[in-house]
Amino acid sequence: MDAEREAVGVVGVGWVGLVTATCFAELGHPIVALDVNEEKVESLRRGEVTIHEPGLAELLEKNSERITFTTSMGEVLAATRILFCCVDTPPTYSGDADLSRVRSVVAQIPEGSEHALVMKSTVPSGTGASIRRDKPDLRYVSCPEFLKEGSAIEDFMHPDRVVVGVDEGSEEAADAVERLYQPLGGEMVRTDVASAEMIKLASNAFLATKISFINEIANVCEQTGADVIEVARGMGLDERIGASFLRAGIGYGGSCFPKDVSALKQLAGNSGYHFQLLNAVIEVNELQKRRVIAKLEKHLGSLADKRIALLGLAFKPDTDDMREASSLVLSARLQGEGAEVVAYDPVAEESAASMLPDVEMASSATAALEGADAAVLVTEWPEFSELDWAMVRESMASPVLIDGRNYLDSDALRAAGFVYDGIGRPDPPDGT
Ligand code: UGA
């Protein structure tokens, strides 16, 4: 097979699928991308990208001639021999991953066909083995994705590593996957399917653990007068620890960490092992979102009838993704305390509106802050660091700012007259 010309099928054009399809097209491969949602396929054919991912719309437009969008599996099977499965695996009520969409893709690959199925969807360890028990002839490769929302194209084009999990009988398919990724560099990790599946879950769970760990350190810093930013800097310089994912804040969110941590916990539980550490990681993350309430009460007393402005709603900047965003729990808790909540997010307003029906949506940060008794920075959008905070202070009813991501310049804000409170940051010597 010639990797340069190899046609690639992508099944499921959500965020992972669309990035995968677009980036392989950029590498020169003809792509046939399928989704069951006709409306989505129609709008992608028109070149409309509804997902907010920097650079994606432009790269798709540039490569539009190489990508065919379809709802027909027959078309994918006819045009390609290698299919990337990128359908979602949302959590069920039990916290297990829902594999129904994955199963439906597998069911559509004819018995005895030469097609290779490459699993990009995040699935519990053991899924590949169970698929091959049902379909022993299927050429199956596990190739988990490690893309981050907001920098997905950069991550795809410059991977730290590419994990290729393969069991006996599918080696040729795994070689083909390796050839596809070869031009991107990055260490190739060839392993068995079960280990590849576990690498994905363990990586996300470890990163979530790092975040909950630094958040607990931040909470202790608040008791002892240390500054978590200094602590993280000092820790991160140790190569064994590393500097990334040590930013304390009001908890992790998104479609991946909460789901995958829970899926790994359930997977362990289902196989008879109680994964104690992950219980703590989840609990710390839940409590972290709620600690903002106590911080606000420290400055304002009762929150009843207080107007609180949320700056940012998305689970992180550069995305409009609201899944498991800390803002959801935070705004509900504020409303539970009787506060009036007003919010502004540069791109997530539309996706947030239906999830936050009782939250007033402002058209700008300054509009949200006008008349507010306090502001909480929830998502570190760059535009918040560029605000004229001295002017903002004049428009607020009281100048209280809780920086939930330790993003703003605390000294500058205090100089502008704010009562500034971050996460794990010491109070100034004069106690303002
Ligand atoms: C995460 C992983 O980082 C990717 O490697 C993985 O491919 C992806 O999940 C997935 O499984 O699909 P993502 O959810 O896009 O990517 O976002 P991250 O940048 O990892 O951030 C997740 C959350 O952690 C955000 O809410 C962010 O604010 C929070 N975070 C991150 C912190 O609170 N502190 C940090 O130091 C880093």
XYZ file of C-alpha atoms and ligand atoms in Angstrom:
469
model
C 0.000 0.000 0.000
C 1.314 3.460 -0.867
C 0.790 5.612 2.244
C 0.999 8.824 0.218
C -2.029 7.935 -1.841
C -3.862 5.674 0.558
C -7.525 6.601 0.817
C -8.705 6.905 4.412
C -12.222 6.388 5.742
C -13.316 8.297 8.828
C -16.469 7.180 10.591
C -18.005 9.792 12.865
C -17.222 13.416 12.087
C -17.483 14.940 15.528
C -14.512 16.846 16.812
C -11.986 13.947 16.684
C -13.249 12.673 13.328
C -13.236 16.044 11.646
C -9.737 16.886 12.863
C -8.492 13.424 11.803
C -10.116 13.678 8.358
C -8.864 17.205 7.752
C -5.305 16.520 8.881
C -4.960 13.301 6.850
C -6.287 15.262 3.851
C -3.625 17.895 4.509
C -1.059 15.067 4.334
C -2.346 14.304 0.841
C -4.767 11.425 1.434
C -8.162 11.242 -0.206
C -10.741 11.015 2.574
C -14.256 9.638 2.735
C -15.839 10.801 5.977
C -19.130 9.429 7.217
C -21.626 10.624 9.751
C -25.126 9.331 10.465
C -26.340 12.900 10.992
C -27.522 14.051 7.564
C -27.763 17.685 8.585
C -24.141 17.685 9.732
C -22.994 16.031 6.511
C -24.930 18.586 4.453
C -23.391 21.532 6.276
C -19.871 20.054 6.033
C -20.397 19.628 2.285
C -21.140 23.345 2.182
C -17.876 23.902 4.062
C -19.580 24.987 7.275
C -17.801 23.943 10.457
C -19.915 24.311 13.568
C -17.160 23.248 15.987
C -14.940 26.021 17.338
C -11.412 24.679 16.811
C -8.693 27.157 15.798
C -7.522 26.668 12.202
C -9.897 23.787 11.448
C -12.305 25.614 9.116
C -9.413 27.069 7.113
C -7.599 23.724 6.807
C -10.825 22.004 5.782
C -11.461 24.606 3.109
C -7.899 24.243 1.820
C -8.341 20.467 1.483
C -12.016 20.362 0.574
C -11.360 18.704 -2.786
C -9.755 15.718 -1.096
C -12.610 15.110 1.370
C -15.967 13.530 0.540
C -18.644 13.681 3.229
C -21.260 10.968 3.131
C -23.926 9.170 5.142
C -23.339 5.940 3.233
C -21.134 3.235 4.727
C -21.210 1.552 1.307
C -19.412 4.570 -0.139
C -16.732 4.457 2.575
C -16.198 0.721 2.155
C -15.983 0.988 -1.621
C -13.414 3.788 -1.597
C -11.133 2.861 1.308
C -9.452 -0.103 2.966
C -8.593 1.596 6.224
C -11.336 3.059 8.426
C -10.780 5.253 11.465
C -13.598 4.823 13.974
C -14.138 8.228 15.607
C -17.659 7.883 17.005
C -18.299 9.068 20.544
C -18.497 6.838 23.601
C -20.488 8.900 26.103
C -20.827 7.785 29.724
C -23.869 5.731 30.688
C -25.693 6.198 34.001
C -23.316 3.678 35.591
C -20.240 5.637 34.463
C -19.272 2.915 31.962
C -18.610 3.977 28.355
C -21.557 3.555 25.966
C -20.165 1.446 23.119
C -23.351 1.190 21.059
C -22.086 3.476 18.292
C -18.765 1.609 18.115
C -20.637 -1.699 17.883
C -22.805 -0.359 15.100
C -19.721 0.621 13.059
C -18.199 -2.833 13.578
C -21.466 -4.479 12.527
C -21.386 -2.663 9.187
C -18.011 -4.090 8.149
C -18.770 -7.197 6.103
C -17.499 -10.595 7.298
C -14.247 -11.584 5.621
C -13.632 -8.104 4.166
C -10.130 -6.735 3.726
C -10.919 -3.536 5.566
C -8.946 -2.565 8.636
C -10.752 -0.854 11.500
C -8.624 1.617 13.459
C -10.167 2.489 16.812
C -9.726 6.173 17.676
C -12.794 6.341 19.912
C -11.887 6.067 23.585
C -12.944 2.604 24.711
C -12.364 0.581 27.885
C -9.467 -1.835 27.939
C -10.817 -5.156 26.647
C -13.069 -3.671 23.952
C -10.803 -4.650 21.061
C -10.604 -8.221 22.355
C -14.375 -8.445 22.671
C -14.883 -7.042 19.152
C -12.499 -9.619 17.760
C -14.195 -12.414 19.691
C -17.384 -11.518 17.800
C -15.582 -10.947 14.494
C -12.354 -12.984 14.533
C -11.421 -12.074 10.945
C -11.632 -8.327 11.465
C -8.318 -6.499 11.011
C -8.297 -4.364 14.086
C -5.872 -1.702 15.344
C -6.152 0.460 18.429
C -4.776 3.969 17.842
C -6.003 6.216 20.670
C -6.106 9.963 20.184
C -4.278 12.452 22.384
C -5.544 15.697 20.849
C -6.436 18.651 23.052
C -9.354 20.882 22.180
C -8.079 24.284 21.146
C -4.770 22.932 19.797
C -5.961 19.793 18.033
C -4.402 20.502 14.652
C -1.021 21.315 16.137
C -1.273 18.173 18.336
C -2.197 16.001 15.338
C 0.610 17.351 13.166
C 3.246 17.139 15.931
C 2.405 14.146 18.139
C 4.531 13.321 21.212
C 3.817 9.689 20.428
C 1.595 7.558 18.243
C 0.257 4.471 19.987
C -0.480 1.535 17.682
C -2.031 -1.450 19.440
C -2.283 -4.681 17.499
C -2.890 -8.349 18.183
C -1.996 -11.387 16.108
C -3.400 -11.376 12.604
C -3.682 -7.608 12.126
C 0.013 -6.743 11.773
C -0.319 -5.537 8.173
C -3.084 -3.163 9.165
C -0.911 -1.824 11.984
C 1.964 -1.324 9.526
C -0.411 0.715 7.334
C -1.396 2.889 10.305
C 2.266 3.458 11.130
C 2.925 4.518 7.536
C 0.101 7.038 7.702
C 1.561 8.644 10.832
C 5.240 8.312 9.871
C 5.542 11.770 8.222
C 4.464 13.427 11.480
C 7.399 12.222 13.568
C 6.758 11.415 17.219
C 7.710 8.159 18.883
C 5.841 5.126 17.541
C 4.628 2.960 20.430
C 3.775 -0.453 18.988
C 2.043 -2.598 21.556
C -0.885 -4.979 22.070
C -4.498 -3.771 21.819
C -5.357 -4.028 25.531
C -2.269 -2.017 26.501
C -2.989 0.649 23.859
C -6.511 1.037 25.223
C -5.133 1.344 28.741
C -2.466 3.880 27.706
C -5.241 6.238 26.638
C -7.316 5.926 29.818
C -4.284 5.956 32.102
C -2.857 9.071 30.395
C -6.043 11.065 30.865
C -6.516 9.779 34.417
C -2.932 10.687 35.275
C -3.309 14.232 33.935
C -6.562 14.623 35.882
C -4.744 13.331 38.971
C -2.023 15.927 38.464
C -4.663 18.665 38.335
C -6.500 17.453 41.441
C -3.162 17.109 43.216
C -2.092 20.680 42.501
C -5.588 21.875 43.427
C -5.239 20.232 46.834
C -1.777 21.759 47.218
C -3.390 25.122 46.388
C -5.974 24.586 49.102
C -3.213 23.840 51.614
C -1.290 26.902 50.385
C -4.311 29.006 51.330
C -3.996 27.706 54.888
C -0.251 28.178 55.143
C 0.458 31.373 53.201
C 2.404 29.702 50.381
C 1.784 30.623 46.743
C 0.762 27.673 44.546
C 2.204 29.333 41.438
C 5.643 29.412 43.056
C 5.164 25.868 44.348
C 4.159 24.554 40.894
C 7.109 26.345 39.301
C 9.530 24.811 41.770
C 8.005 21.357 41.438
C 7.713 21.455 37.650
C 11.435 22.023 37.134
C 12.032 18.511 38.423
C 12.146 16.495 35.193
C 10.441 13.583 36.907
C 7.423 15.766 37.682
C 7.289 18.109 34.673
C 5.737 21.553 34.527
C 2.564 20.862 32.564
C -0.879 20.310 34.094
C 0.157 21.910 37.353
C -2.102 24.941 36.974
C -4.363 25.152 40.002
C -7.877 26.383 39.412
C -11.549 25.618 39.814
C -11.328 22.121 38.434
C -11.030 20.271 35.158
C -13.950 19.781 32.777
C -14.540 18.851 29.153
C -15.707 15.796 27.323
C -12.658 13.715 28.187
C -11.216 13.893 31.694
C -14.470 13.511 33.670
C -15.689 10.730 31.357
C -12.413 8.848 31.116
C -11.592 9.040 34.831
C -15.027 7.667 35.578
C -14.712 4.999 32.844
C -11.373 3.818 34.266
C -12.802 3.736 37.772
C -15.773 1.662 36.541
C -13.536 -0.585 34.455
C -11.431 -1.318 37.536
C -14.549 -1.844 39.681
C -16.147 -4.157 37.114
C -13.047 -6.307 37.161
C -12.982 -6.442 40.967
C -10.473 -3.708 41.757
C -11.339 -0.659 43.847
C -9.358 2.245 42.345
C -9.182 4.398 45.466
C -7.000 7.169 44.063
C -9.453 8.003 41.280
C -12.299 8.404 43.776
C -10.270 11.144 45.436
C -9.375 12.755 42.094
C -13.071 12.993 41.200
C -14.141 14.248 44.629
C -11.424 16.912 44.789
C -12.506 18.132 41.358
C -16.140 18.396 42.439
C -15.277 20.272 45.622
C -12.924 22.609 43.798
C -15.767 24.113 41.749
C -17.734 24.746 44.940
C -14.951 26.388 46.915
C -15.602 29.594 44.976
C -18.828 30.025 46.955
C -16.959 30.206 50.285
C -14.478 32.666 48.776
C -17.296 34.929 47.628
C -19.020 34.679 51.022
C -15.758 35.639 52.726
C -15.887 38.965 50.879
C -19.615 39.572 50.458
C -21.335 37.746 53.318
C -24.603 36.132 52.178
C -24.864 35.788 48.402
C -28.656 36.201 48.399
C -29.627 38.842 45.814
C -25.986 39.558 44.999
C -25.189 39.970 41.307
C -22.260 37.732 40.350
C -20.586 38.009 36.944
C -18.963 34.898 35.434
C -16.167 35.659 32.976
C -15.988 32.698 30.623
C -18.197 29.616 30.563
C -16.427 27.082 28.303
C -14.432 24.330 30.016
C -11.252 25.959 28.708
C -10.330 28.757 26.294
C -10.344 28.401 22.495
C -13.404 26.185 22.518
C -17.161 26.602 22.807
C -17.406 23.201 24.496
C -19.543 23.346 27.631
C -19.435 19.656 28.498
C -18.705 19.232 32.224
C -17.571 22.861 32.368
C -16.955 24.085 35.923
C -19.279 27.014 35.135
C -22.285 24.654 35.150
C -21.865 23.569 38.766
C -20.699 27.000 39.847
C -23.661 28.898 38.418
C -26.149 26.373 39.840
C -24.519 26.678 43.290
C -24.597 30.465 43.099
C -28.270 30.372 42.190
C -28.800 27.904 45.037
C -27.445 30.593 47.378
C -29.928 33.074 45.934
C -27.461 35.013 43.766
C -28.313 36.525 40.410
C -25.849 35.206 37.791
C -24.757 37.092 34.688
C -22.188 35.629 32.324
C -20.111 36.386 29.272
C -18.127 34.028 27.056
C -16.599 35.098 23.725
C -17.683 31.938 21.866
C -19.646 29.589 24.146
C -22.730 31.745 24.637
C -24.844 29.776 22.174
C -23.868 26.334 23.463
C -24.214 27.549 27.069
C -27.602 29.240 26.754
C -29.678 26.045 26.766
C -27.639 24.557 29.623
C -27.891 27.701 31.755
C -31.462 28.884 31.147
C -31.616 31.155 34.216
C -28.275 32.821 33.650
C -28.341 36.260 32.019
C -26.024 36.293 28.995
C -24.147 39.558 28.496
C -22.813 40.697 25.131
C -19.377 41.683 26.467
C -17.212 41.324 29.537
C -17.739 44.973 30.475
C -21.519 44.575 30.145
C -21.429 41.522 32.426
C -19.353 43.351 35.023
C -21.465 46.492 35.141
C -23.268 46.669 38.480
C -21.885 43.294 39.624
C -21.112 42.700 43.300
C -18.298 40.340 42.346
C -16.712 38.722 39.306
C -15.416 35.177 38.956
C -12.950 34.419 36.168
C -13.964 30.915 35.076
C -12.200 30.506 31.704
C -8.863 32.127 30.919
C -9.808 33.811 27.627
C -6.994 36.219 26.620
C -9.410 39.134 26.219
C -9.957 39.183 29.990
C -6.332 40.108 30.587
C -6.712 43.010 28.163
C -9.694 44.632 29.898
C -9.327 48.139 31.272
C -9.746 46.928 34.839
C -9.512 50.411 36.382
C -12.540 51.425 34.298
C -14.316 48.155 35.084
C -13.837 48.779 38.789
C -15.795 52.025 38.528
C -18.739 50.242 36.913
C -18.998 47.435 39.468
C -21.136 47.664 42.604
C -18.236 46.264 44.617
C -14.738 45.432 43.323
C -14.389 41.773 44.286
C -12.624 39.479 41.821
C -12.150 35.742 42.255
C -9.613 34.556 39.701
C -10.569 30.900 39.243
C -7.617 30.232 36.922
C -4.916 32.408 38.508
C -4.806 34.120 35.153
C -4.821 37.835 35.852
C -2.065 40.031 37.238
C -2.901 40.119 40.937
C -0.632 43.111 41.687
C -2.117 45.199 38.857
C -5.651 44.375 39.923
C -4.978 45.240 43.551
C -3.365 48.473 42.382
C -6.557 49.166 40.413
C -8.505 48.873 43.657
C -9.750 45.306 43.456
C -10.105 42.800 46.241
C -8.336 40.032 44.338
C -8.563 36.401 45.411
C -7.001 33.600 43.365
C -6.706 29.858 43.962
C -3.912 28.983 46.387
C -2.485 32.516 46.368
C -1.522 34.338 49.554
C -3.402 37.415 50.789
C -1.392 40.635 50.428
C 0.423 41.762 53.594
C -2.168 44.488 54.294
C -4.994 41.948 53.928
C -6.851 43.738 51.068
C -7.651 16.058 27.187
C -6.183 15.575 27.084
O -5.295 16.627 27.467
C -5.856 15.117 25.647
O -4.542 14.575 25.609
C -6.851 14.027 25.246
O -6.648 13.601 23.907
C -8.256 14.576 25.363
O -8.503 15.006 26.725
C -9.204 13.472 24.973
O -9.251 12.438 25.654
O -9.865 13.587 23.920
P -8.952 18.318 26.548
O -10.110 17.716 27.282
O -9.175 18.902 25.197
O -7.786 17.208 26.349
O -8.389 19.492 27.439
P -7.132 19.779 28.381
O -6.324 20.849 27.786
O -6.445 18.549 28.753
O -7.881 20.411 29.661
C -8.849 19.655 30.404
C -9.301 20.430 31.605
O -8.262 20.504 32.572
C -9.708 21.890 31.338
O -10.895 22.164 32.049
C -8.551 22.703 31.874
O -8.947 23.978 32.316
C -8.111 21.833 33.036
N -6.695 22.037 33.416
C -5.703 21.699 32.560
C -6.399 22.528 34.678
O -7.298 22.829 35.487
N -5.082 22.682 35.026
C -4.073 22.356 34.188
O -2.897 22.515 34.583
C -4.387 21.858 32.926
